[in-house]
Amino acid sequence: MKWMCAPRALTPKLLSSVVGAALIVVATPVAAQSEARIQRLEQQISALQRAVFPGGDERFFEPEITPEVRRTGQPASPQVTTSALTDVLARLEAMETQLARLTAATEVNENALSAIDRRLNALEGSGSAPSGSFATPAPTPVSTPAPTGTIPVPDERAQLPAPPPQPTQSSPSAARVAAVEAIVKPVTGDGAEDEYTYGFRLWDAGFYPEAQQQLALYLEQHRGHRLNSRARNLLGRAFLDAGEPRAAATHFFENFQGDAQGDRAPDSLLYLSESMIALGDTRRACIALAEFGDTYPALAVGRLQGMYEGLSGRVDCN
């Protein structure tokens, strides 16, 4: 019979050794599993980043961490980056767009200048100015009230026979001389304006030959004065009211042609049409009316509307 030995009591030192060995055995597979899980998580996070932040080149990735909320609490806008090639292409496209706009604007300006050139050449007529010139011809000085026999009208020059020589007039009667002398010539200190005003007063009183001479004298002595446009127009009216539409038409067109922006250039164009109507030349009357409507559209519905519509109703321009 073998002797049975009673189990030895576990001392504290022996107990700690046993527990430590057991922990080592258990901890080894747990640590290995944790490391594997960490690696899998890292791979999944990298794959997720590639899906959320795709890049053109696999060597480059967006930052793995970007701020989602600003300090103000508003969502932060995504950071957009472009390559150097993208920047160059964008600038080239902008330059091409600007160049196309400049080219279109240049073509519009060239077409407008060509239209103005053609219109001026038509108005100036052959020989008045070189082809392609934009210079406005200087107004023809009025030295005598006699007509020239050539009446240029818009778009062409109409050669009309000169009127027959006027018979020599007898000396005015004493009564007429006295009536003319009763027209007071103003003295304001502005000699040029006084000469014009005196011519206007003679015309307004119905002394048309005397008004013709006075206005022609004013235009000869005071070229470039601010009232020249009014004087040339009034000189034409003095001939028209005296029953001489041929001479009147010459002065009306010279006033329009010499300075289309003058005070009475629009009036002269309408009176030119009236002179052509008096001569029975409907075609040229219509040309003058059309030119007035094109050049002075505001006056056609403004200050000169009544005269324009009245003349248009007297001729058939269709």
Short mmCIF file of C-alpha atoms in Angstrom, two decimals:
data_model
loop_
_atom_site.label_atom_id
_atom_site.label_comp_id
_atom_site.label_asym_id
_atom_site.label_seq_id
_atom_site.Cartn_x
_atom_site.Cartn_y
_atom_site.Cartn_z
CA MET A 1 0.00 0.00 0.00
CA LYS A 2 1.36 3.28 -1.24
CA TRP A 3 1.48 6.22 1.02
CA MET A 4 -0.95 8.97 -0.07
CA CYS A 5 0.53 12.40 0.37
CA ALA A 6 -1.85 15.24 1.16
CA PRO A 7 -1.85 18.04 -1.40
CA ARG A 8 0.48 20.84 -0.58
CA ALA A 9 -1.17 24.08 0.24
CA LEU A 10 -0.65 26.80 -2.39
CA THR A 11 1.44 29.47 -1.09
CA PRO A 12 0.97 33.04 -2.30
CA LYS A 13 4.16 32.94 -4.34
CA LEU A 14 3.19 29.75 -6.09
CA LEU A 15 -0.30 31.09 -6.82
CA SER A 16 1.02 34.22 -8.52
CA SER A 17 3.29 32.17 -10.72
CA VAL A 18 0.44 29.96 -11.86
CA VAL A 19 -1.85 32.93 -12.65
CA GLY A 20 0.89 34.78 -14.54
CA ALA A 21 1.53 31.78 -16.76
CA ALA A 22 -2.16 31.45 -17.51
CA LEU A 23 -2.45 35.13 -18.45
CA ILE A 24 0.46 34.84 -20.82
CA VAL A 25 -1.14 31.87 -22.53
CA VAL A 26 -4.46 33.71 -22.88
CA ALA A 27 -3.05 37.16 -23.84
CA THR A 28 -0.98 35.94 -26.79
CA PRO A 29 -3.88 35.06 -29.14
CA VAL A 30 -5.85 38.13 -28.01
CA ALA A 31 -3.02 40.48 -28.98
CA ALA A 32 -2.66 38.79 -32.34
CA GLN A 33 -6.36 39.15 -33.04
CA SER A 34 -6.33 42.85 -32.06
CA GLU A 35 -3.42 43.56 -34.40
CA ALA A 36 -5.24 41.85 -37.27
CA ARG A 37 -8.38 43.84 -36.59
CA ILE A 38 -6.42 47.09 -36.51
CA GLN A 39 -4.82 46.27 -39.88
CA ARG A 40 -8.22 45.45 -41.39
CA LEU A 41 -9.66 48.73 -40.08
CA GLU A 42 -6.77 50.71 -41.56
CA GLN A 43 -7.25 49.04 -44.95
CA GLN A 44 -10.99 49.72 -44.86
CA ILE A 45 -10.41 53.37 -43.94
CA SER A 46 -7.92 53.78 -46.82
CA ALA A 47 -10.39 52.20 -49.25
CA LEU A 48 -13.13 54.47 -47.95
CA GLN A 49 -10.95 57.55 -48.43
CA ARG A 50 -10.21 56.55 -52.03
CA ALA A 51 -13.94 56.18 -52.69
CA VAL A 52 -14.84 59.51 -51.13
CA PHE A 53 -11.82 61.48 -52.46
CA PRO A 54 -11.00 60.00 -55.88
CA GLY A 55 -7.89 61.39 -57.53
CA GLY A 56 -6.57 61.43 -61.11
CA ASP A 57 -3.34 59.83 -60.04
CA GLU A 58 -3.22 56.92 -57.58
CA ARG A 59 -0.01 58.31 -56.12
CA PHE A 60 -1.80 61.33 -54.73
CA PHE A 61 -4.75 61.42 -52.35
CA GLU A 62 -6.80 64.07 -50.69
CA PRO A 63 -6.02 64.70 -47.00
CA GLU A 64 -7.41 61.91 -44.84
CA ILE A 65 -8.85 64.44 -42.38
CA THR A 66 -10.54 67.67 -43.47
CA PRO A 67 -12.43 70.09 -41.25
CA GLU A 68 -16.15 69.54 -41.61
CA VAL A 69 -17.41 72.56 -39.66
CA ARG A 70 -16.01 76.06 -39.45
CA ARG A 71 -15.70 77.87 -36.19
CA THR A 72 -18.88 79.76 -37.09
CA GLY A 73 -20.78 76.47 -37.23
CA GLN A 74 -21.29 76.60 -41.04
CA PRO A 75 -20.19 73.64 -43.20
CA ALA A 76 -16.80 74.26 -44.73
CA SER A 77 -16.68 74.45 -48.50
CA PRO A 78 -14.61 71.76 -50.18
CA GLN A 79 -11.15 72.70 -51.31
CA VAL A 80 -10.93 72.55 -55.10
CA THR A 81 -7.54 72.15 -56.70
CA THR A 82 -6.67 72.28 -60.36
CA SER A 83 -3.55 71.27 -62.17
CA ALA A 84 -1.26 73.70 -63.98
CA LEU A 85 -2.48 72.36 -67.34
CA THR A 86 -6.10 73.08 -66.37
CA ASP A 87 -5.17 76.68 -65.49
CA VAL A 88 -3.43 77.18 -68.86
CA LEU A 89 -6.39 75.78 -70.78
CA ALA A 90 -8.82 78.01 -68.87
CA ARG A 91 -6.74 81.12 -69.63
CA LEU A 92 -6.46 80.20 -73.31
CA GLU A 93 -10.23 79.75 -73.53
CA ALA A 94 -10.80 83.16 -71.90
CA MET A 95 -8.36 84.80 -74.34
CA GLU A 96 -10.08 83.17 -77.32
CA THR A 97 -13.48 84.40 -76.09
CA GLN A 98 -12.19 87.97 -75.66
CA LEU A 99 -10.54 87.89 -79.09
CA ALA A 100 -13.81 86.76 -80.67
CA ARG A 101 -15.65 89.65 -79.00
CA LEU A 102 -13.06 92.18 -80.18
CA THR A 103 -13.23 90.80 -83.72
CA ALA A 104 -17.03 91.11 -83.76
CA ALA A 105 -16.89 94.67 -82.44
CA THR A 106 -14.31 95.62 -85.07
CA GLU A 107 -16.50 94.24 -87.85
CA VAL A 108 -19.50 96.21 -86.56
CA ASN A 109 -17.45 99.43 -86.46
CA GLU A 110 -16.08 98.85 -89.96
CA ASN A 111 -19.57 98.28 -91.34
CA ALA A 112 -20.85 101.44 -89.66
CA LEU A 113 -17.96 103.51 -91.02
CA SER A 114 -18.50 102.10 -94.51
CA ALA A 115 -22.18 103.04 -94.37
CA ILE A 116 -21.31 106.59 -93.25
CA ASP A 117 -18.69 106.84 -95.99
CA ARG A 118 -21.17 105.80 -98.69
CA ARG A 119 -23.79 108.21 -97.42
CA LEU A 120 -21.38 111.16 -97.29
CA ASN A 121 -20.06 110.41 -100.76
CA ALA A 122 -23.62 110.35 -102.07
CA LEU A 123 -24.40 113.67 -100.43
CA GLU A 124 -21.17 115.35 -101.47
CA GLY A 125 -21.55 114.22 -105.07
CA SER A 126 -18.81 113.70 -107.58
CA GLY A 127 -15.95 116.15 -107.29
CA SER A 128 -17.01 117.59 -103.95
CA ALA A 129 -14.57 115.49 -101.93
CA PRO A 130 -12.20 112.56 -102.61
CA SER A 131 -13.72 109.11 -102.38
CA GLY A 132 -13.54 107.74 -98.86
CA SER A 133 -13.08 111.18 -97.33
CA PHE A 134 -15.08 112.07 -94.25
CA ALA A 135 -14.29 115.78 -94.42
CA THR A 136 -17.34 118.00 -94.56
CA PRO A 137 -17.05 120.47 -97.43
CA ALA A 138 -16.82 124.10 -96.44
CA PRO A 139 -19.98 126.12 -97.09
CA THR A 140 -20.02 127.94 -100.40
CA PRO A 141 -19.72 131.67 -99.73
CA VAL A 142 -22.65 133.69 -100.95
CA SER A 143 -21.31 136.66 -102.85
CA THR A 144 -24.38 137.47 -104.91
CA PRO A 145 -28.01 136.46 -104.66
CA ALA A 146 -27.98 135.10 -108.20
CA PRO A 147 -28.55 131.30 -108.50
CA THR A 148 -25.77 129.05 -109.75
CA GLY A 149 -27.95 126.96 -112.04
CA THR A 150 -26.77 123.70 -110.35
CA ILE A 151 -28.98 122.32 -107.61
CA PRO A 152 -27.43 119.30 -105.85
CA VAL A 153 -29.91 117.19 -103.91
CA PRO A 154 -29.35 114.19 -101.62
CA ASP A 155 -28.00 111.09 -103.40
CA GLU A 156 -27.33 112.92 -106.68
CA ARG A 157 -26.60 116.24 -108.34
CA ALA A 158 -29.38 117.54 -110.54
CA GLN A 159 -28.36 119.79 -113.37
CA LEU A 160 -31.08 122.32 -113.98
CA PRO A 161 -30.99 125.06 -116.57
CA ALA A 162 -30.15 128.44 -115.17
CA PRO A 163 -33.09 130.84 -115.06
CA PRO A 164 -33.26 133.40 -117.84
CA PRO A 165 -31.69 136.79 -117.10
CA GLN A 166 -33.96 139.03 -115.13
CA PRO A 167 -35.06 142.19 -116.87
CA THR A 168 -33.48 145.34 -115.64
CA GLN A 169 -35.63 146.76 -112.92
CA SER A 170 -36.45 150.37 -112.73
CA SER A 171 -35.46 152.41 -109.74
CA PRO A 172 -37.67 151.83 -106.72
CA SER A 173 -40.35 154.31 -106.09
CA ALA A 174 -39.96 156.98 -103.49
CA ALA A 175 -42.62 155.30 -101.39
CA ARG A 176 -40.72 152.00 -101.36
CA VAL A 177 -37.46 153.75 -100.52
CA ALA A 178 -39.16 155.49 -97.64
CA ALA A 179 -40.69 152.21 -96.42
CA VAL A 180 -37.32 150.47 -96.51
CA GLU A 181 -35.68 153.35 -94.69
CA ALA A 182 -38.31 152.99 -92.00
CA ILE A 183 -36.90 149.55 -91.17
CA VAL A 184 -34.53 150.36 -88.34
CA LYS A 185 -31.14 148.68 -88.33
CA PRO A 186 -30.26 147.72 -84.74
CA VAL A 187 -27.08 148.87 -83.05
CA THR A 188 -26.23 146.55 -80.18
CA GLY A 189 -22.44 146.54 -80.35
CA ASP A 190 -22.39 143.15 -82.15
CA GLY A 191 -21.98 144.24 -85.77
CA ALA A 192 -22.46 140.73 -87.24
CA GLU A 193 -25.68 140.08 -85.34
CA ASP A 194 -26.96 143.57 -86.23
CA GLU A 195 -26.41 142.85 -89.95
CA TYR A 196 -28.32 139.58 -89.71
CA THR A 197 -31.14 141.10 -87.68
CA TYR A 198 -31.54 143.88 -90.21
CA GLY A 199 -31.83 141.33 -93.02
CA PHE A 200 -34.43 139.43 -91.02
CA ARG A 201 -36.47 142.60 -90.47
CA LEU A 202 -36.41 143.36 -94.21
CA TRP A 203 -37.61 139.84 -95.00
CA ASP A 204 -40.26 139.96 -92.29
CA ALA A 205 -41.57 143.24 -93.74
CA GLY A 206 -41.86 141.66 -97.21
CA PHE A 207 -38.95 143.50 -98.83
CA TYR A 208 -37.48 140.34 -100.34
CA PRO A 209 -34.93 141.79 -102.82
CA GLU A 210 -33.57 144.07 -100.13
CA ALA A 211 -33.44 141.18 -97.69
CA GLN A 212 -31.55 139.09 -100.24
CA GLN A 213 -28.90 141.75 -100.64
CA GLN A 214 -28.57 142.34 -96.90
CA LEU A 215 -28.28 138.67 -96.00
CA ALA A 216 -25.77 138.01 -98.78
CA LEU A 217 -23.71 140.96 -97.47
CA TYR A 218 -23.80 139.54 -93.95
CA LEU A 219 -22.66 136.06 -95.13
CA GLU A 220 -19.83 137.58 -97.17
CA GLN A 221 -18.50 139.75 -94.36
CA HIS A 222 -19.06 137.44 -91.37
CA ARG A 223 -18.13 133.91 -92.39
CA GLY A 224 -18.17 131.42 -89.54
CA HIS A 225 -20.47 133.54 -87.40
CA ARG A 226 -22.87 131.65 -85.15
CA LEU A 227 -25.89 132.87 -87.17
CA ASN A 228 -24.62 131.73 -90.58
CA SER A 229 -26.96 128.72 -90.72
CA ARG A 230 -29.96 130.90 -89.98
CA ALA A 231 -28.86 133.49 -92.54
CA ARG A 232 -28.39 130.96 -95.37
CA ASN A 233 -31.78 129.43 -94.64
CA LEU A 234 -33.40 132.87 -94.51
CA LEU A 235 -31.70 133.85 -97.76
CA GLY A 236 -33.28 130.83 -99.44
CA ARG A 237 -36.66 131.77 -98.01
CA ALA A 238 -36.28 135.30 -99.33
CA PHE A 239 -35.91 133.83 -102.85
CA LEU A 240 -38.70 131.29 -102.33
CA ASP A 241 -41.12 133.94 -101.06
CA ALA A 242 -40.17 136.14 -103.99
CA GLY A 243 -41.28 133.36 -106.40
CA GLU A 244 -37.80 132.12 -107.32
CA PRO A 245 -37.70 128.46 -106.22
CA ARG A 246 -34.66 127.57 -108.35
CA ALA A 247 -32.40 130.07 -106.62
CA ALA A 248 -34.00 129.23 -103.28
CA ALA A 249 -33.26 125.50 -103.72
CA THR A 250 -29.57 126.26 -104.28
CA HIS A 251 -29.22 128.14 -101.01
CA PHE A 252 -31.27 125.61 -99.06
CA PHE A 253 -29.12 122.69 -100.13
CA GLU A 254 -25.87 124.61 -99.60
CA ASN A 255 -26.99 125.33 -96.05
CA PHE A 256 -27.72 121.65 -95.38
CA GLN A 257 -24.61 120.40 -97.16
CA GLY A 258 -22.27 122.94 -95.57
CA ASP A 259 -23.28 122.19 -91.98
CA ALA A 260 -25.84 119.44 -91.41
CA GLN A 261 -25.73 120.20 -87.68
CA GLY A 262 -26.44 123.90 -88.13
CA ASP A 263 -29.39 125.58 -86.44
CA ARG A 264 -31.49 125.73 -89.59
CA ALA A 265 -30.04 122.84 -91.65
CA PRO A 266 -33.14 120.68 -90.98
CA ASP A 267 -35.43 123.56 -91.99
CA SER A 268 -33.47 124.06 -95.20
CA LEU A 269 -33.92 120.41 -96.14
CA LEU A 270 -37.69 120.76 -95.83
CA TYR A 271 -37.69 124.05 -97.73
CA LEU A 272 -35.60 122.31 -100.41
CA SER A 273 -38.43 119.81 -100.76
CA GLU A 274 -40.93 122.66 -100.98
CA SER A 275 -38.83 124.31 -103.71
CA MET A 276 -38.79 121.05 -105.69
CA ILE A 277 -42.57 120.80 -105.33
CA ALA A 278 -42.88 124.35 -106.66
CA LEU A 279 -40.73 123.33 -109.65
CA GLY A 280 -42.88 120.22 -110.23
CA ASP A 281 -39.97 117.87 -109.44
CA THR A 282 -41.74 115.30 -107.24
CA ARG A 283 -38.91 112.79 -107.32
CA ARG A 284 -36.34 115.17 -105.84
CA ALA A 285 -38.89 116.51 -103.39
CA CYS A 286 -39.31 112.95 -102.08
CA ILE A 287 -35.55 112.48 -101.87
CA ALA A 288 -35.25 115.57 -99.67
CA LEU A 289 -38.12 114.41 -97.46
CA ALA A 290 -36.59 110.95 -97.06
CA GLU A 291 -33.24 112.47 -96.17
CA PHE A 292 -34.90 114.66 -93.56
CA GLY A 293 -36.66 111.67 -91.98
CA ASP A 294 -33.42 109.68 -91.83
CA THR A 295 -31.17 112.50 -90.60
CA TYR A 296 -33.50 114.27 -88.18
CA PRO A 297 -35.99 111.68 -86.81
CA ALA A 298 -36.44 113.60 -83.56
CA LEU A 299 -37.42 116.81 -85.38
CA ALA A 300 -39.79 114.83 -87.61
CA VAL A 301 -41.94 114.21 -84.53
CA GLY A 302 -40.97 117.44 -82.76
CA ARG A 303 -40.46 121.06 -83.79
CA LEU A 304 -40.81 120.45 -87.54
CA GLN A 305 -43.48 117.75 -87.42
CA GLY A 306 -46.24 119.94 -88.85
CA MET A 307 -44.17 121.12 -91.82
CA TYR A 308 -42.81 117.62 -92.49
CA GLU A 309 -46.24 116.01 -92.50
CA GLY A 310 -47.71 118.85 -94.57
CA LEU A 311 -45.08 118.46 -97.30
CA SER A 312 -45.36 114.68 -97.21
CA GLY A 313 -49.08 115.01 -97.87
CA ARG A 314 -48.48 117.16 -100.95
CA VAL A 315 -46.45 114.55 -102.85
CA ASP A 316 -46.82 110.84 -103.52
CA CYS A 317 -43.48 109.28 -102.65
CA ASN A 318 -44.56 105.63 -102.95
#
